[in-house]
């Protein structure tokens, strides 16, 4: 009977006997993806709320705007209420006047107001006889890969791997330390590396299940593209899980209480939630910071997964990502072994 | 010739402002049970953890089976079995799973099935540890300590907090191990446990050894025949001049007054005679053979249970 095998096996049994853990690993990311894809679905151009005060817009123009399918015209009885709705954003544009004087009141920094204002102008100009001088021909393209859910899913997969790797490795170690089980192992001939390796290896059983559930859900139910190779995808997920579990090991290597280790975990994960491109691209931050962000293990994982799934990039283009993950995996394991507190 | 199972010379362990172990020495021949008896804070756990290789010493030498921890750590770990104070096992693993896990850590050892029988947990083989009683958990801990068929078994307060029946079942397992030729080092603050299991005793207080020998030798060192314990209806007994009673070796005052006597047949009648002359009423009167507890009290002025 080998040490690593039995240590891994018992760690794995403990995990699958923890119903809460199953929820966080499998159900939570699926629910999160569903909710977010619903909230951020591409609905095209939304119908805009356009307001006017009764008596301040000519009847012809009221009829013209009501005929526009993307304009929802709302009549107000007094100016004060209308002004308030405009300020609060419930109304995109306030319109008044009669031919030949059109007056529009809106906030130009709000995209939907800007779109509505152009639409109103075009509509009423045409109504009063403006002729188009250029013939416009349009081709419409809607291809999967550009929706928010397409961007989100690889990030969600990465974030979930981070959470389960760090929590799933860190908490049980602190619990074993509190229960003096680590101390008990110290009086056996157990190899310390076997113990730490088993903590990481035991992650793989559910890593596979976790990745398959989330990816299949995204690809088959939400239509997220998967354009790269499955082998590269597996290598990336595997390396990501090892390096993040290594960080979980390191995070838990000294802490004596669950509260203590929770604090360190949040401290470690927070920057990655923000800067590793989970919910939004880190391109939103100043470019000078990008090289630093790319050295975070979750960034490497997310960038790799995203390029692979959305753009079909191969492993030969992922040298940076693979190196970052490998270095993190080795460094965190060696450091954890060195500073680990057994008693 | 076999080296002693354990030999300790001038062992010292200091913590910041406390000398937990203060220059003790003793030796345990193979095949016997040595009991380390003492109140909480006497330095028993520190001593046993140094012997188990868990703690470093500040001075002195320690040899286990003729080897020392710095050069033969893994060799020794294969040959000792340890039950620590309050180790708790993962709640959701079963008894067999825990034994299997511990078995995998050793090169040689017994089949977990066999150990289940030794510690009497056959019926609990598939029970998760959280469902075990305190005594069953303690026997599981013993099972883990015995899984590698150790030469030496270290037990740190193995029955603290258990009810009498559960304690006896733990003792049975230890006695079985001894019967098979094993060496045991046991710490306890229960004198009945120490007397029942130990061939040799070391009594510790404040990091020092204050008495050692077989239980009989240590009790014999009191030179006492009996202990007379009595209490009077109205409390104290100032006017009895107990020290002057013939055959009384020492007097311990308190709610219950205890006289360590060398000649019961002289001391007891004189005591009763004086009580009668002073017209005092006896609330309680007992006579018992001296125990280890009495030795400890007469050496330190405190009870074993006080820390």
XYZ file of C-alpha atoms in Angstrom, chain A:
343
model
C 0.000 0.000 0.000
C 1.530 3.244 -1.011
C 1.418 6.312 1.204
C 0.497 8.733 -1.537
C -2.279 6.509 -2.803
C -3.904 6.115 0.617
C -3.428 9.751 1.600
C -4.975 10.813 -1.700
C -7.786 8.336 -1.377
C -8.816 9.454 2.104
C -8.616 13.104 1.123
C -10.850 12.370 -1.866
C -13.367 10.436 0.262
C -13.551 13.351 2.674
C -14.349 15.654 -0.190
C -17.137 13.645 -1.729
C -18.716 13.191 1.701
C -19.018 16.968 2.067
C -22.305 18.038 0.432
C -21.536 21.758 0.737
C -18.333 21.261 -1.193
C -20.203 19.530 -3.986
C -22.498 22.531 -4.231
C -19.667 25.042 -4.509
C -17.778 22.979 -7.023
C -20.542 21.951 -9.417
C -23.758 23.842 -8.913
C -22.493 27.289 -8.044
C -20.607 28.007 -11.304
C -23.494 26.689 -13.383
C -25.998 28.896 -11.560
C -23.642 31.849 -11.806
C -23.189 31.362 -15.559
C -26.946 31.108 -16.034
C -27.701 34.261 -14.066
C -24.935 36.285 -15.671
C -25.707 35.169 -19.199
C -29.319 36.128 -18.607
C -28.429 39.541 -17.195
C -25.921 40.361 -19.916
C -27.531 38.728 -22.915
C -27.206 40.615 -26.207
C -30.676 41.980 -26.846
C -29.640 44.206 -29.719
C -30.667 47.845 -29.511
C -33.125 48.318 -26.680
C -36.372 50.198 -27.039
C -35.682 53.682 -25.669
C -37.967 55.619 -23.340
C -38.608 59.042 -24.836
C -40.633 61.596 -22.922
C -42.604 64.729 -23.778
C -44.801 67.135 -21.837
C -48.386 67.216 -23.024
C -49.001 70.201 -25.260
C -45.314 70.819 -25.923
C -44.934 68.404 -28.867
C -46.991 68.683 -32.046
C -49.574 65.978 -32.743
C -47.918 65.006 -36.047
C -44.618 64.404 -34.339
C -46.244 62.439 -31.514
C -47.780 60.159 -34.134
C -44.507 59.858 -36.041
C -42.555 58.832 -32.936
C -45.236 56.426 -31.742
C -44.954 54.662 -35.093
C -41.242 53.907 -34.423
C -40.887 50.367 -33.045
C -37.713 51.226 -31.080
C -39.162 54.272 -29.366
C -41.431 54.054 -26.368
C -43.089 57.449 -26.084
C -44.242 58.597 -22.638
C -46.422 61.612 -22.007
C -45.945 63.700 -18.846
C -48.405 66.152 -17.393
C -45.881 68.595 -16.000
C -42.310 69.708 -16.637
C -41.070 69.038 -13.091
C -41.857 65.342 -13.139
C -40.455 65.006 -16.657
C -37.205 66.674 -15.635
C -36.913 64.327 -12.683
C -37.393 61.220 -14.864
C -34.760 62.500 -17.237
C -32.284 63.054 -14.401
C -32.869 59.613 -12.955
C -32.370 57.950 -16.333
C -35.898 56.538 -16.560
C -36.278 58.581 -19.715
C -33.460 58.734 -22.279
C -34.470 61.876 -24.113
C -37.045 64.626 -23.586
C -38.438 65.965 -26.825
C -40.508 69.125 -27.555
C -41.373 71.565 -30.333
C -43.193 71.646 -33.658
C -42.086 72.017 -37.248
C -39.651 73.676 -37.944
C -38.219 73.796 -34.366
C -37.181 70.529 -32.663
C -35.727 70.662 -29.172
C -34.010 67.619 -27.587
C -32.891 67.391 -23.958
C -30.541 64.498 -23.053
C -27.257 63.488 -21.465
C -24.744 62.872 -24.278
C -22.592 60.609 -22.047
C -25.313 57.988 -21.902
C -25.091 55.657 -24.909
C -28.817 54.853 -25.028
C -29.678 58.595 -25.004
C -27.267 59.231 -27.840
C -28.791 56.395 -29.906
C -32.349 57.543 -29.167
C -31.567 61.134 -30.071
C -30.162 60.117 -33.462
C -33.173 57.974 -34.129
C -35.609 60.759 -33.259
C -33.727 63.250 -35.413
C -33.633 60.920 -38.429
C -37.273 60.059 -38.064
C -38.579 63.603 -37.814
C -36.218 64.985 -40.493
C -37.477 62.306 -42.920
C -41.068 63.050 -41.939
C -40.584 66.706 -42.820
C -39.074 65.921 -46.205
C -35.259 65.366 -45.832
C -33.885 63.230 -48.656
C -31.066 60.727 -48.241
C -28.270 61.340 -50.766
C -26.246 58.154 -50.183
C -27.646 54.652 -50.741
C -26.671 52.449 -47.781
C -26.422 48.684 -48.059
C -25.945 46.657 -44.829
C -24.977 43.043 -44.177
C -25.855 41.728 -40.707
C -23.548 39.249 -38.929
C -24.208 37.529 -35.595
C -21.526 34.995 -34.876
C -21.036 33.154 -31.593
C -17.915 34.152 -29.737
C -18.602 37.817 -29.331
C -21.340 37.649 -26.718
C -20.678 38.399 -23.046
C -21.353 34.797 -22.056
C -18.652 33.692 -24.522
C -16.188 35.967 -22.785
C -17.462 35.024 -19.357
C -17.478 31.229 -19.444
C -13.720 30.585 -19.736
C -13.162 33.124 -16.950
C -15.776 31.451 -14.808
C -14.114 28.107 -15.366
C -10.769 29.574 -14.299
C -12.273 31.264 -11.268
C -13.981 28.077 -10.195
C -10.748 26.123 -10.510
C -9.073 28.744 -8.364
C -11.773 28.665 -5.698
C -11.995 24.900 -5.412
C -8.227 24.485 -5.581
C -7.435 27.036 -2.919
C -10.384 26.337 -0.626
C -10.339 22.628 -1.237
C -6.674 22.376 -0.353
C -6.386 25.040 2.301
C -9.311 24.460 4.642
C -8.811 20.708 5.195
C -5.142 21.269 6.033
C -5.951 23.838 8.685
C -8.619 21.545 10.070
C -6.138 18.682 10.298
C -3.707 20.988 12.037
C -6.375 22.044 14.547
C -7.283 18.438 15.205
C -3.599 17.648 15.789
C -3.775 15.076 13.037
C -0.755 16.630 11.313
C 1.147 16.249 14.561
C 0.051 12.624 14.719
C 1.382 12.025 11.202
C 4.697 13.492 12.331
C 5.366 10.501 14.601
C 4.855 8.099 11.692
C 7.426 7.519 8.925
C 5.162 9.405 6.493
C 7.113 11.420 3.928
C 6.156 15.071 4.129
C 6.278 15.425 0.359
C 3.865 12.476 0.035
C 1.385 14.214 2.256
C 1.566 17.524 0.411
C 1.486 15.853 -3.006
C -1.569 13.849 -1.980
C -3.382 17.076 -1.119
C -2.817 18.256 -4.680
C -3.406 14.916 -6.391
C -6.706 14.360 -4.615
C -7.944 17.457 -6.428
C -7.723 15.793 -9.810
C -10.625 13.440 -9.399
C -13.072 16.284 -9.045
C -11.079 18.608 -11.246
C -12.034 16.471 -14.240
C -15.695 16.360 -13.247
C -15.782 20.068 -12.487
C -14.225 21.102 -15.797
C -16.460 18.785 -17.798
C -19.677 19.938 -16.092
C -18.979 23.651 -16.532
C -17.598 23.401 -20.062
C -20.320 21.081 -21.320
C -22.928 23.344 -19.801
C -21.457 26.372 -21.550
C -20.853 24.716 -24.892
C -24.043 22.683 -25.254
C -26.587 24.820 -23.419
C -25.300 28.338 -23.923
C -23.621 27.807 -27.292
C -20.199 29.017 -26.187
C -17.698 28.081 -28.921
C -14.939 25.541 -28.298
C -12.508 25.997 -31.163
C -9.210 24.692 -29.744
C -7.884 21.221 -29.014
C -9.171 19.156 -26.126
C -5.646 18.025 -25.252
C -4.360 21.570 -24.882
C -7.487 22.377 -22.896
C -6.751 19.469 -20.543
C -3.110 20.487 -20.132
C -4.130 24.051 -19.282
C -6.784 22.998 -16.764
C -4.426 20.474 -15.195
C -1.560 22.958 -14.838
C -3.949 25.615 -13.601
C -5.313 23.311 -10.926
C -1.823 22.236 -9.785
C -0.497 25.759 -9.511
C -3.601 27.027 -7.718
C -3.673 24.019 -5.368
C 0.001 24.730 -4.681
C -1.010 28.241 -3.694
C -3.739 26.751 -1.487
C -1.068 24.643 0.189
C 1.137 27.673 0.713
C -1.734 29.761 2.040
C -2.557 27.051 4.596
C 1.018 26.201 5.499
C 1.147 28.237 8.700
C -2.409 29.210 9.674
C -3.760 27.762 12.902
C -7.422 28.702 12.562
C -10.072 28.594 9.847
C -10.685 32.337 10.370
C -7.005 33.053 9.892
C -6.700 31.060 6.709
C -9.921 32.555 5.281
C -8.421 36.008 5.608
C -5.243 34.994 3.810
C -7.249 33.269 1.070
C -9.322 36.360 0.366
C -6.200 38.472 0.363
C -4.607 36.143 -2.192
C -7.685 35.669 -4.387
C -9.004 39.236 -4.434
C -6.404 40.603 -6.865
C -7.045 37.675 -9.190
C -10.817 38.172 -9.140
C -10.203 41.763 -10.232
C -7.130 41.668 -12.460
C -7.205 38.235 -14.071
C -10.075 38.880 -16.465
C -12.837 36.815 -14.893
C -15.891 39.043 -15.327
C -14.319 41.777 -17.429
C -11.121 42.093 -19.429
C -8.040 43.423 -17.656
C -7.528 45.501 -20.823
C -9.758 48.008 -19.016
C -6.840 48.807 -16.709
C -3.874 50.975 -17.836
C -1.584 49.093 -20.175
C 1.468 49.527 -17.940
C -0.047 47.024 -15.484
C -0.827 44.285 -17.997
C 2.575 42.548 -17.809
C 2.127 42.251 -14.026
C -1.409 40.883 -14.388
C -0.148 38.292 -16.859
C 2.143 36.870 -14.207
C -0.826 35.950 -11.984
C -1.671 32.258 -12.311
C -5.374 32.891 -12.840
C -4.635 35.380 -15.620
C -2.481 32.791 -17.364
C -5.217 30.202 -17.000
C -8.035 32.521 -18.126
C -6.088 33.936 -21.085
C -5.166 30.447 -22.226
C -8.655 29.018 -21.877
C -10.254 32.021 -23.519
C -7.947 32.102 -26.537
C -8.295 28.351 -26.912
C -12.075 28.301 -26.729
C -12.931 31.515 -28.569
C -10.088 31.820 -31.057
C -8.936 28.221 -31.375
C -5.312 29.055 -30.466
C -2.947 26.094 -30.096
C -0.449 25.244 -27.377
C 2.461 26.685 -29.433
C 1.065 30.189 -28.788
C 0.734 29.660 -25.042
C 4.371 29.604 -23.969
C 3.886 32.441 -21.530
C 0.753 30.971 -19.942
C 2.233 27.489 -19.586
C 5.477 28.847 -18.105
C 3.673 31.090 -15.625
C 1.529 28.189 -14.388
C 4.471 25.789 -14.142
C 6.630 28.235 -12.216
C 3.810 28.976 -9.784
C 3.189 25.272 -9.254
C 6.841 24.512 -8.455
C 7.528 27.619 -6.380
C 4.423 27.328 -4.240
C 4.990 23.620 -3.562
C 8.638 24.084 -2.569
C 7.841 27.102 -0.421
C 4.941 25.303 1.280
C 7.127 22.295 2.057
C 9.729 24.573 3.580
C 7.522 26.648 5.868
C 4.793 24.092 6.602
C 3.716 23.975 10.267
C 2.905 20.450 11.381
C 2.051 21.128 15.034
